Each structure stands twice: as C-alpha cells, then as structure tokens.
C-alpha cells in the first residue's frame, strides 16, 4: 500500500503524504483509470506552514502526477 502509518500500543492510523499520493496517482494512470476523488480538502495544508512551504501539497502532488503522465 506504500502509505505511512503510526502505531501506539494496539492502535494504528494510516495517512497520506506527498509520496503516497504520487504512488497512488501513478497507479491510477498505469491502470487506465480516468482520475481520482478527494474525500476532503480541508485536511491538506492549505496555508503551507505545516507540511512544507507549499500550499495544498497533497492536492498539488495529485495534479502534478496526473498532468505529467497525461
């Protein structure tokens, strides 16, 4: 699945980062799908202050890979 995750005791959480998004978008294109859906945009770093200095790094990664391969 190539996604980051965190474990604490018997609890775990999986999440996406720019690398996992790029892997997913490449898989979508390699398998002939027409695009991707985003469940919620408000979980992305819309200010560019938490994850990196880029606003919307996850949506940006999706767009970059989908446009690059098209």
PDB file of N, CA, C and O in Angstrom:
ATOM      1  N   UNK A   1       0.808  -1.203   0.000  1.00  0.00           N
ATOM      2  CA  UNK A   1       0.000   0.000   0.000  1.00  0.00           C
ATOM      3  C   UNK A   1       0.846   1.260   0.000  1.00  0.00           C
ATOM      4  O   UNK A   1       0.356   2.298  -0.351  1.00  0.00           O
ATOM      5  N   UNK A   2       2.064   1.181   0.456  1.00  0.00           N
ATOM      6  CA  UNK A   2       3.006   2.293   0.371  1.00  0.00           C
ATOM      7  C   UNK A   2       2.496   3.583   0.990  1.00  0.00           C
ATOM      8  O   UNK A   2       2.618   4.665   0.405  1.00  0.00           O
ATOM      9  N   UNK A   3       1.896   3.499   2.163  1.00  0.00           N
ATOM     10  CA  UNK A   3       1.438   4.694   2.876  1.00  0.00           C
ATOM     11  C   UNK A   3       2.068   4.716   4.265  1.00  0.00           C
ATOM     12  O   UNK A   3       2.318   3.677   4.861  1.00  0.00           O
ATOM     13  N   UNK A   4       2.320   5.919   4.786  1.00  0.00           N
ATOM     14  CA  UNK A   4       2.864   5.996   6.138  1.00  0.00           C
ATOM     15  C   UNK A   4       1.798   5.628   7.169  1.00  0.00           C
ATOM     16  O   UNK A   4       0.598   5.761   6.919  1.00  0.00           O
ATOM     17  N   UNK A   5       2.253   5.171   8.326  1.00  0.00           N
ATOM     18  CA  UNK A   5       1.332   4.841   9.403  1.00  0.00           C
ATOM     19  C   UNK A   5       2.027   5.047  10.737  1.00  0.00           C
ATOM     20  O   UNK A   5       3.252   5.127  10.819  1.00  0.00           O
ATOM     21  N   UNK A   6       1.232   5.144  11.784  1.00  0.00           N
ATOM     22  CA  UNK A   6       1.758   5.300  13.134  1.00  0.00           C
ATOM     23  C   UNK A   6       1.082   4.261  14.024  1.00  0.00           C
ATOM     24  O   UNK A   6      -0.097   3.957  13.852  1.00  0.00           O
ATOM     25  N   UNK A   7       1.843   3.724  14.962  1.00  0.00           N
ATOM     26  CA  UNK A   7       1.328   2.713  15.895  1.00  0.00           C
ATOM     27  C   UNK A   7       1.591   3.182  17.321  1.00  0.00           C
ATOM     28  O   UNK A   7       2.675   3.673  17.634  1.00  0.00           O
ATOM     29  N   UNK A   8       0.582   3.019  18.159  1.00  0.00           N
ATOM     30  CA  UNK A   8       0.721   3.295  19.587  1.00  0.00           C
ATOM     31  C   UNK A   8      -0.051   2.206  20.322  1.00  0.00           C
ATOM     32  O   UNK A   8      -1.278   2.192  20.306  1.00  0.00           O
ATOM     33  N   UNK A   9       0.676   1.273  20.924  1.00  0.00           N
ATOM     34  CA  UNK A   9       0.015   0.149  21.580  1.00  0.00           C
ATOM     35  C   UNK A   9      -0.715  -0.704  20.562  1.00  0.00           C
ATOM     36  O   UNK A   9      -0.128  -1.157  19.589  1.00  0.00           O
ATOM     37  N   UNK A  10      -2.021  -0.901  20.790  1.00  0.00           N
ATOM     38  CA  UNK A  10      -2.817  -1.682  19.845  1.00  0.00           C
ATOM     39  C   UNK A  10      -3.595  -0.797  18.868  1.00  0.00           C
ATOM     40  O   UNK A  10      -4.494  -1.263  18.176  1.00  0.00           O
ATOM     41  N   UNK A  11      -3.241   0.472  18.795  1.00  0.00           N
ATOM     42  CA  UNK A  11      -3.919   1.416  17.900  1.00  0.00           C
ATOM     43  C   UNK A  11      -2.982   1.780  16.746  1.00  0.00           C
ATOM     44  O   UNK A  11      -1.771   1.890  16.928  1.00  0.00           O
ATOM     45  N   UNK A  12      -3.552   1.948  15.565  1.00  0.00           N
ATOM     46  CA  UNK A  12      -2.759   2.396  14.435  1.00  0.00           C
ATOM     47  C   UNK A  12      -3.580   3.361  13.594  1.00  0.00           C
ATOM     48  O   UNK A  12      -4.809   3.360  13.628  1.00  0.00           O
ATOM     49  N   UNK A  13      -2.887   4.189  12.854  1.00  0.00           N
ATOM     50  CA  UNK A  13      -3.546   5.117  11.940  1.00  0.00           C
ATOM     51  C   UNK A  13      -2.704   5.196  10.669  1.00  0.00           C
ATOM     52  O   UNK A  13      -1.481   5.283  10.730  1.00  0.00           O
ATOM     53  N   UNK A  14      -3.350   5.129   9.533  1.00  0.00           N
ATOM     54  CA  UNK A  14      -2.692   5.297   8.247  1.00  0.00           C
ATOM     55  C   UNK A  14      -3.057   6.668   7.701  1.00  0.00           C
ATOM     56  O   UNK A  14      -4.133   7.185   7.974  1.00  0.00           O
ATOM     57  N   UNK A  15      -2.156   7.251   6.943  1.00  0.00           N
ATOM     58  CA  UNK A  15      -2.417   8.581   6.388  1.00  0.00           C
ATOM     59  C   UNK A  15      -1.631   8.743   5.097  1.00  0.00           C
ATOM     60  O   UNK A  15      -0.780   7.921   4.766  1.00  0.00           O
ATOM     61  N   UNK A  16      -1.926   9.779   4.360  1.00  0.00           N
ATOM     62  CA  UNK A  16      -1.229  10.046   3.112  1.00  0.00           C
ATOM     63  C   UNK A  16      -0.242  11.189   3.288  1.00  0.00           C
ATOM     64  O   UNK A  16      -0.481  12.121   4.057  1.00  0.00           O
ATOM     65  N   UNK A  17       0.852  11.107   2.574  1.00  0.00           N
ATOM     66  CA  UNK A  17       1.788  12.206   2.429  1.00  0.00           C
ATOM     67  C   UNK A  17       2.026  12.384   0.931  1.00  0.00           C
ATOM     68  O   UNK A  17       1.406  11.693   0.118  1.00  0.00           O
ATOM     69  N   UNK A  18       2.890  13.319   0.572  1.00  0.00           N
ATOM     70  CA  UNK A  18       3.102  13.587  -0.854  1.00  0.00           C
ATOM     71  C   UNK A  18       3.594  12.347  -1.597  1.00  0.00           C
ATOM     72  O   UNK A  18       3.158  12.071  -2.715  1.00  0.00           O
ATOM     73  N   UNK A  19       4.468  11.573  -0.981  1.00  0.00           N
ATOM     74  CA  UNK A  19       4.997  10.370  -1.627  1.00  0.00           C
ATOM     75  C   UNK A  19       3.896   9.342  -1.879  1.00  0.00           C
ATOM     76  O   UNK A  19       3.799   8.773  -2.963  1.00  0.00           O
ATOM     77  N   UNK A  20       3.036   9.100  -0.883  1.00  0.00           N
ATOM     78  CA  UNK A  20       1.975   8.102  -1.064  1.00  0.00           C
ATOM     79  C   UNK A  20       0.953   8.564  -2.101  1.00  0.00           C
ATOM     80  O   UNK A  20       0.437   7.760  -2.871  1.00  0.00           O
ATOM     81  N   UNK A  21       0.679   9.866  -2.124  1.00  0.00           N
ATOM     82  CA  UNK A  21      -0.240  10.410  -3.134  1.00  0.00           C
ATOM     83  C   UNK A  21       0.338  10.208  -4.531  1.00  0.00           C
ATOM     84  O   UNK A  21      -0.359   9.782  -5.453  1.00  0.00           O
ATOM     85  N   UNK A  22       1.623  10.484  -4.697  1.00  0.00           N
ATOM     86  CA  UNK A  22       2.250  10.298  -6.007  1.00  0.00           C
ATOM     87  C   UNK A  22       2.199   8.830  -6.438  1.00  0.00           C
ATOM     88  O   UNK A  22       1.923   8.523  -7.599  1.00  0.00           O
ATOM     89  N   UNK A  23       2.446   7.913  -5.503  1.00  0.00           N
ATOM     90  CA  UNK A  23       2.350   6.482  -5.814  1.00  0.00           C
ATOM     91  C   UNK A  23       0.939   6.105  -6.244  1.00  0.00           C
ATOM     92  O   UNK A  23       0.749   5.347  -7.204  1.00  0.00           O
ATOM     93  N   UNK A  24      -0.061   6.615  -5.536  1.00  0.00           N
ATOM     94  CA  UNK A  24      -1.459   6.307  -5.873  1.00  0.00           C
ATOM     95  C   UNK A  24      -1.844   6.873  -7.240  1.00  0.00           C
ATOM     96  O   UNK A  24      -2.530   6.221  -8.025  1.00  0.00           O
ATOM     97  N   UNK A  25      -1.410   8.098  -7.538  1.00  0.00           N
ATOM     98  CA  UNK A  25      -1.739   8.706  -8.825  1.00  0.00           C
ATOM     99  C   UNK A  25      -1.059   7.956  -9.969  1.00  0.00           C
ATOM    100  O   UNK A  25      -1.648   7.765 -11.025  1.00  0.00           O
ATOM    101  N   UNK A  26       0.176   7.515  -9.746  1.00  0.00           N
ATOM    102  CA  UNK A  26       0.858   6.729 -10.770  1.00  0.00           C
ATOM    103  C   UNK A  26       0.120   5.417 -11.019  1.00  0.00           C
ATOM    104  O   UNK A  26      -0.067   4.996 -12.156  1.00  0.00           O
ATOM    105  N   UNK A  27      -0.331   4.765  -9.957  1.00  0.00           N
ATOM    106  CA  UNK A  27      -1.087   3.518 -10.087  1.00  0.00           C
ATOM    107  C   UNK A  27      -2.379   3.764 -10.871  1.00  0.00           C
ATOM    108  O   UNK A  27      -2.740   2.971 -11.754  1.00  0.00           O
ATOM    109  N   UNK A  28      -3.067   4.848 -10.573  1.00  0.00           N
ATOM    110  CA  UNK A  28      -4.304   5.187 -11.282  1.00  0.00           C
ATOM    111  C   UNK A  28      -4.036   5.319 -12.783  1.00  0.00           C
ATOM    112  O   UNK A  28      -4.749   4.759 -13.610  1.00  0.00           O
ATOM    113  N   UNK A  29      -3.007   6.072 -13.132  1.00  0.00           N
ATOM    114  CA  UNK A  29      -2.681   6.263 -14.549  1.00  0.00           C
ATOM    115  C   UNK A  29      -2.198   4.972 -15.202  1.00  0.00           C
ATOM    116  O   UNK A  29      -2.597   4.654 -16.318  1.00  0.00           O
ATOM    117  N   UNK A  30      -1.346   4.213 -14.510  1.00  0.00           N
ATOM    118  CA  UNK A  30      -0.825   2.960 -15.073  1.00  0.00           C
ATOM    119  C   UNK A  30      -1.919   1.941 -15.337  1.00  0.00           C
ATOM    120  O   UNK A  30      -1.788   1.091 -16.226  1.00  0.00           O
ATOM    121  N   UNK A  31      -3.008   2.002 -14.594  1.00  0.00           N
ATOM    122  CA  UNK A  31      -4.097   1.043 -14.739  1.00  0.00           C
ATOM    123  C   UNK A  31      -5.279   1.585 -15.535  1.00  0.00           C
ATOM    124  O   UNK A  31      -6.342   0.963 -15.569  1.00  0.00           O
ATOM    125  N   UNK A  32      -5.112   2.745 -16.150  1.00  0.00           N
ATOM    126  CA  UNK A  32      -6.103   3.258 -17.081  1.00  0.00           C
ATOM    127  C   UNK A  32      -7.333   3.908 -16.479  1.00  0.00           C
ATOM    128  O   UNK A  32      -8.334   4.080 -17.175  1.00  0.00           O
ATOM    129  N   UNK A  33      -7.267   4.293 -15.223  1.00  0.00           N
ATOM    130  CA  UNK A  33      -8.404   4.985 -14.617  1.00  0.00           C
ATOM    131  C   UNK A  33      -8.418   6.437 -15.074  1.00  0.00           C
ATOM    132  O   UNK A  33      -7.392   7.003 -15.444  1.00  0.00           O
ATOM    133  N   UNK A  34      -9.571   7.069 -15.019  1.00  0.00           N
ATOM    134  CA  UNK A  34      -9.725   8.421 -15.539  1.00  0.00           C
ATOM    135  C   UNK A  34      -9.378   9.532 -14.577  1.00  0.00           C
ATOM    136  O   UNK A  34      -9.257  10.685 -14.974  1.00  0.00           O
ATOM    137  N   UNK A  35      -9.207   9.244 -13.309  1.00  0.00           N
ATOM    138  CA  UNK A  35      -8.911  10.306 -12.344  1.00  0.00           C
ATOM    139  C   UNK A  35      -9.029   9.795 -10.924  1.00  0.00           C
ATOM    140  O   UNK A  35      -9.119   8.595 -10.687  1.00  0.00           O
ATOM    141  N   UNK A  36      -9.050  10.725  -9.999  1.00  0.00           N
ATOM    142  CA  UNK A  36      -9.109  10.401  -8.578  1.00  0.00           C
ATOM    143  C   UNK A  36     -10.117  11.311  -7.888  1.00  0.00           C
ATOM    144  O   UNK A  36     -10.415  12.400  -8.379  1.00  0.00           O
ATOM    145  N   UNK A  37     -10.621  10.868  -6.761  1.00  0.00           N
ATOM    146  CA  UNK A  37     -11.551  11.652  -5.959  1.00  0.00           C
ATOM    147  C   UNK A  37     -10.898  11.999  -4.630  1.00  0.00           C
ATOM    148  O   UNK A  37     -10.183  11.181  -4.054  1.00  0.00           O
ATOM    149  N   UNK A  38     -11.130  13.191  -4.162  1.00  0.00           N
ATOM    150  CA  UNK A  38     -10.644  13.620  -2.857  1.00  0.00           C
ATOM    151  C   UNK A  38     -11.833  13.685  -1.921  1.00  0.00           C
ATOM    152  O   UNK A  38     -12.827  14.343  -2.221  1.00  0.00           O
ATOM    153  N   UNK A  39     -11.723  12.992  -0.795  1.00  0.00           N
ATOM    154  CA  UNK A  39     -12.840  12.959   0.160  1.00  0.00           C
ATOM    155  C   UNK A  39     -12.995  14.297   0.857  1.00  0.00           C
ATOM    156  O   UNK A  39     -14.079  14.800   1.019  1.00  0.00           O
ATOM    157  N   UNK A  40     -11.894  14.869   1.305  1.00  0.00           N
ATOM    158  CA  UNK A  40     -11.960  16.153   1.995  1.00  0.00           C
ATOM    159  C   UNK A  40     -10.697  16.957   1.714  1.00  0.00           C
ATOM    160  O   UNK A  40      -9.584  16.442   1.814  1.00  0.00           O
ATOM    161  N   UNK A  41     -10.857  18.189   1.327  1.00  0.00           N
ATOM    162  CA  UNK A  41      -9.732  19.046   1.002  1.00  0.00           C
ATOM    163  C   UNK A  41      -9.194  19.737   2.258  1.00  0.00           C
ATOM    164  O   UNK A  41      -8.025  20.098   2.323  1.00  0.00           O
ATOM    165  N   UNK A  42     -10.022  19.896   3.271  1.00  0.00           N
ATOM    166  CA  UNK A  42      -9.613  20.654   4.457  1.00  0.00           C
ATOM    167  C   UNK A  42      -8.546  19.966   5.298  1.00  0.00           C
ATOM    168  O   UNK A  42      -7.987  20.566   6.209  1.00  0.00           O
ATOM    169  N   UNK A  43      -8.205  18.715   4.966  1.00  0.00           N
ATOM    170  CA  UNK A  43      -7.141  18.031   5.697  1.00  0.00           C
ATOM    171  C   UNK A  43      -5.765  18.282   5.068  1.00  0.00           C
ATOM    172  O   UNK A  43      -4.752  17.883   5.614  1.00  0.00           O
ATOM    173  N   UNK A  44      -5.715  18.943   3.922  1.00  0.00           N
ATOM    174  CA  UNK A  44      -4.462  19.309   3.283  1.00  0.00           C
ATOM    175  C   UNK A  44      -3.922  20.573   3.967  1.00  0.00           C
ATOM    176  O   UNK A  44      -4.655  21.288   4.650  1.00  0.00           O
ATOM    177  N   UNK A  45      -2.654  20.861   3.789  1.00  0.00           N
ATOM    178  CA  UNK A  45      -2.030  22.046   4.393  1.00  0.00           C
ATOM    179  C   UNK A  45      -2.297  23.256   3.509  1.00  0.00           C
ATOM    180  O   UNK A  45      -1.485  23.622   2.676  1.00  0.00           O
ATOM    181  N   UNK A  46      -3.451  23.890   3.692  1.00  0.00           N
ATOM    182  CA  UNK A  46      -3.853  24.973   2.805  1.00  0.00           C
ATOM    183  C   UNK A  46      -3.094  26.269   3.041  1.00  0.00           C
ATOM    184  O   UNK A  46      -3.123  27.166   2.214  1.00  0.00           O
ATOM    185  N   UNK A  47      -2.361  26.386   4.148  1.00  0.00           N
ATOM    186  CA  UNK A  47      -1.573  27.593   4.402  1.00  0.00           C
ATOM    187  C   UNK A  47      -0.112  27.429   3.997  1.00  0.00           C
ATOM    188  O   UNK A  47       0.610  28.414   3.875  1.00  0.00           O
ATOM    189  N   UNK A  48       0.335  26.201   3.841  1.00  0.00           N
ATOM    190  CA  UNK A  48       1.724  25.955   3.505  1.00  0.00           C
ATOM    191  C   UNK A  48       2.671  26.158   4.674  1.00  0.00           C
ATOM    192  O   UNK A  48       3.848  26.419   4.489  1.00  0.00           O
ATOM    193  N   UNK A  49       2.165  26.011   5.900  1.00  0.00           N
ATOM    194  CA  UNK A  49       3.001  26.246   7.081  1.00  0.00           C
ATOM    195  C   UNK A  49       3.269  24.988   7.900  1.00  0.00           C
ATOM    196  O   UNK A  49       4.162  24.988   8.733  1.00  0.00           O
ATOM    197  N   UNK A  50       2.525  23.942   7.672  1.00  0.00           N
ATOM    198  CA  UNK A  50       2.678  22.745   8.496  1.00  0.00           C
ATOM    199  C   UNK A  50       3.542  21.681   7.839  1.00  0.00           C
ATOM    200  O   UNK A  50       4.514  21.214   8.417  1.00  0.00           O
ATOM    201  N   UNK A  51       3.227  21.298   6.616  1.00  0.00           N
ATOM    202  CA  UNK A  51       3.929  20.208   5.929  1.00  0.00           C
ATOM    203  C   UNK A  51       5.151  20.689   5.169  1.00  0.00           C
ATOM    204  O   UNK A  51       6.162  20.003   5.113  1.00  0.00           O
ATOM    205  N   UNK A  52       5.041  21.818   4.541  1.00  0.00           N
ATOM    206  CA  UNK A  52       6.129  22.366   3.730  1.00  0.00           C
ATOM    207  C   UNK A  52       5.820  23.834   3.485  1.00  0.00           C
ATOM    208  O   UNK A  52       4.906  24.385   4.076  1.00  0.00           O
ATOM    209  N   UNK A  53       6.558  24.457   2.604  1.00  0.00           N
ATOM    210  CA  UNK A  53       6.273  25.858   2.281  1.00  0.00           C
ATOM    211  C   UNK A  53       5.350  25.986   1.075  1.00  0.00           C
ATOM    212  O   UNK A  53       5.170  27.064   0.538  1.00  0.00           O
ATOM    213  N   UNK A  54       4.734  24.889   0.667  1.00  0.00           N
ATOM    214  CA  UNK A  54       3.829  24.853  -0.482  1.00  0.00           C
ATOM    215  C   UNK A  54       2.394  24.715   0.019  1.00  0.00           C
ATOM    216  O   UNK A  54       2.102  23.874   0.864  1.00  0.00           O
ATOM    217  N   UNK A  55       1.504  25.548  -0.509  1.00  0.00           N
ATOM    218  CA  UNK A  55       0.095  25.414  -0.166  1.00  0.00           C
ATOM    219  C   UNK A  55      -0.485  24.188  -0.861  1.00  0.00           C
ATOM    220  O   UNK A  55      -0.139  23.913  -2.004  1.00  0.00           O
ATOM    221  N   UNK A  56      -1.369  23.480  -0.179  1.00  0.00           N
ATOM    222  CA  UNK A  56      -2.021  22.270  -0.703  1.00  0.00           C
ATOM    223  C   UNK A  56      -1.022  21.272  -1.282  1.00  0.00           C
ATOM    224  O   UNK A  56      -1.117  20.909  -2.460  1.00  0.00           O
ATOM    225  N   UNK A  57      -0.074  20.772  -0.504  1.00  0.00           N
ATOM    226  CA  UNK A  57       0.919  19.848  -1.053  1.00  0.00           C
ATOM    227  C   UNK A  57       0.328  18.532  -1.555  1.00  0.00           C
ATOM    228  O   UNK A  57       0.830  17.965  -2.532  1.00  0.00           O
ATOM    229  N   UNK A  58      -0.734  18.034  -0.928  1.00  0.00           N
ATOM    230  CA  UNK A  58      -1.310  16.762  -1.365  1.00  0.00           C
ATOM    231  C   UNK A  58      -2.080  16.917  -2.676  1.00  0.00           C
ATOM    232  O   UNK A  58      -1.913  16.127  -3.602  1.00  0.00           O
ATOM    233  N   UNK A  59      -2.928  17.935  -2.748  1.00  0.00           N
ATOM    234  CA  UNK A  59      -3.664  18.188  -3.986  1.00  0.00           C
ATOM    235  C   UNK A  59      -2.678  18.540  -5.107  1.00  0.00           C
ATOM    236  O   UNK A  59      -2.840  18.115  -6.245  1.00  0.00           O
ATOM    237  N   UNK A  60      -1.639  19.285  -4.779  1.00  0.00           N
ATOM    238  CA  UNK A  60      -0.621  19.635  -5.761  1.00  0.00           C
ATOM    239  C   UNK A  60       0.099  18.408  -6.302  1.00  0.00           C
ATOM    240  O   UNK A  60       0.381  18.319  -7.496  1.00  0.00           O
ATOM    241  N   UNK A  61       0.392  17.446  -5.419  1.00  0.00           N
ATOM    242  CA  UNK A  61       1.043  16.204  -5.860  1.00  0.00           C
ATOM    243  C   UNK A  61       0.130  15.429  -6.791  1.00  0.00           C
ATOM    244  O   UNK A  61       0.585  14.866  -7.794  1.00  0.00           O
ATOM    245  N   UNK A  62      -1.163  15.396  -6.485  1.00  0.00           N
ATOM    246  CA  UNK A  62      -2.124  14.719  -7.365  1.00  0.00           C
ATOM    247  C   UNK A  62      -2.111  15.368  -8.741  1.00  0.00           C
ATOM    248  O   UNK A  62      -2.004  14.691  -9.763  1.00  0.00           O
ATOM    249  N   UNK A  63      -2.233  16.660  -8.748  1.00  0.00           N
ATOM    250  CA  UNK A  63      -2.295  17.391 -10.014  1.00  0.00           C
ATOM    251  C   UNK A  63      -1.015  17.202 -10.820  1.00  0.00           C
ATOM    252  O   UNK A  63      -1.064  16.959 -12.030  1.00  0.00           O
ATOM    253  N   UNK A  64       0.128  17.305 -10.165  1.00  0.00           N
ATOM    254  CA  UNK A  64       1.408  17.176 -10.850  1.00  0.00           C
ATOM    255  C   UNK A  64       1.526  15.825 -11.553  1.00  0.00           C
ATOM    256  O   UNK A  64       1.863  15.761 -12.729  1.00  0.00           O
ATOM    257  N   UNK A  65       1.246  14.752 -10.842  1.00  0.00           N
ATOM    258  CA  UNK A  65       1.412  13.420 -11.434  1.00  0.00           C
ATOM    259  C   UNK A  65       0.381  13.173 -12.519  1.00  0.00           C
ATOM    260  O   UNK A  65       0.713  12.657 -13.586  1.00  0.00           O
ATOM    261  N   UNK A  66      -0.860  13.541 -12.289  1.00  0.00           N
ATOM    262  CA  UNK A  66      -1.888  13.303 -13.302  1.00  0.00           C
ATOM    263  C   UNK A  66      -1.621  14.117 -14.565  1.00  0.00           C
ATOM    264  O   UNK A  66      -1.820  13.635 -15.677  1.00  0.00           O
ATOM    265  N   UNK A  67      -1.164  15.362 -14.424  1.00  0.00           N
ATOM    266  CA  UNK A  67      -0.854  16.165 -15.602  1.00  0.00           C
ATOM    267  C   UNK A  67       0.420  15.686 -16.280  1.00  0.00           C
ATOM    268  O   UNK A  67       0.512  15.694 -17.503  1.00  0.00           O
ATOM    269  N   UNK A  68       1.397  15.267 -15.516  1.00  0.00           N
ATOM    270  CA  UNK A  68       2.685  14.815 -16.043  1.00  0.00           C
ATOM    271  C   UNK A  68       2.521  13.603 -16.941  1.00  0.00           C
ATOM    272  O   UNK A  68       3.108  13.512 -17.999  1.00  0.00           O
ATOM    273  N   UNK A  69       1.694  12.693 -16.522  1.00  0.00           N
ATOM    274  CA  UNK A  69       1.563  11.413 -17.219  1.00  0.00           C
ATOM    275  C   UNK A  69       0.531  11.493 -18.345  1.00  0.00           C
ATOM    276  O   UNK A  69       0.541  10.677 -19.240  1.00  0.00           O
ATOM    277  N   UNK A  70      -0.325  12.463 -18.313  1.00  0.00           N
ATOM    278  CA  UNK A  70      -1.379  12.547 -19.331  1.00  0.00           C
ATOM    279  C   UNK A  70      -0.842  12.827 -20.653  1.00  0.00           C
ATOM    280  O   UNK A  70      -0.182  13.137 -21.330  1.00  0.00           O
TER     281      UNK A  70
END
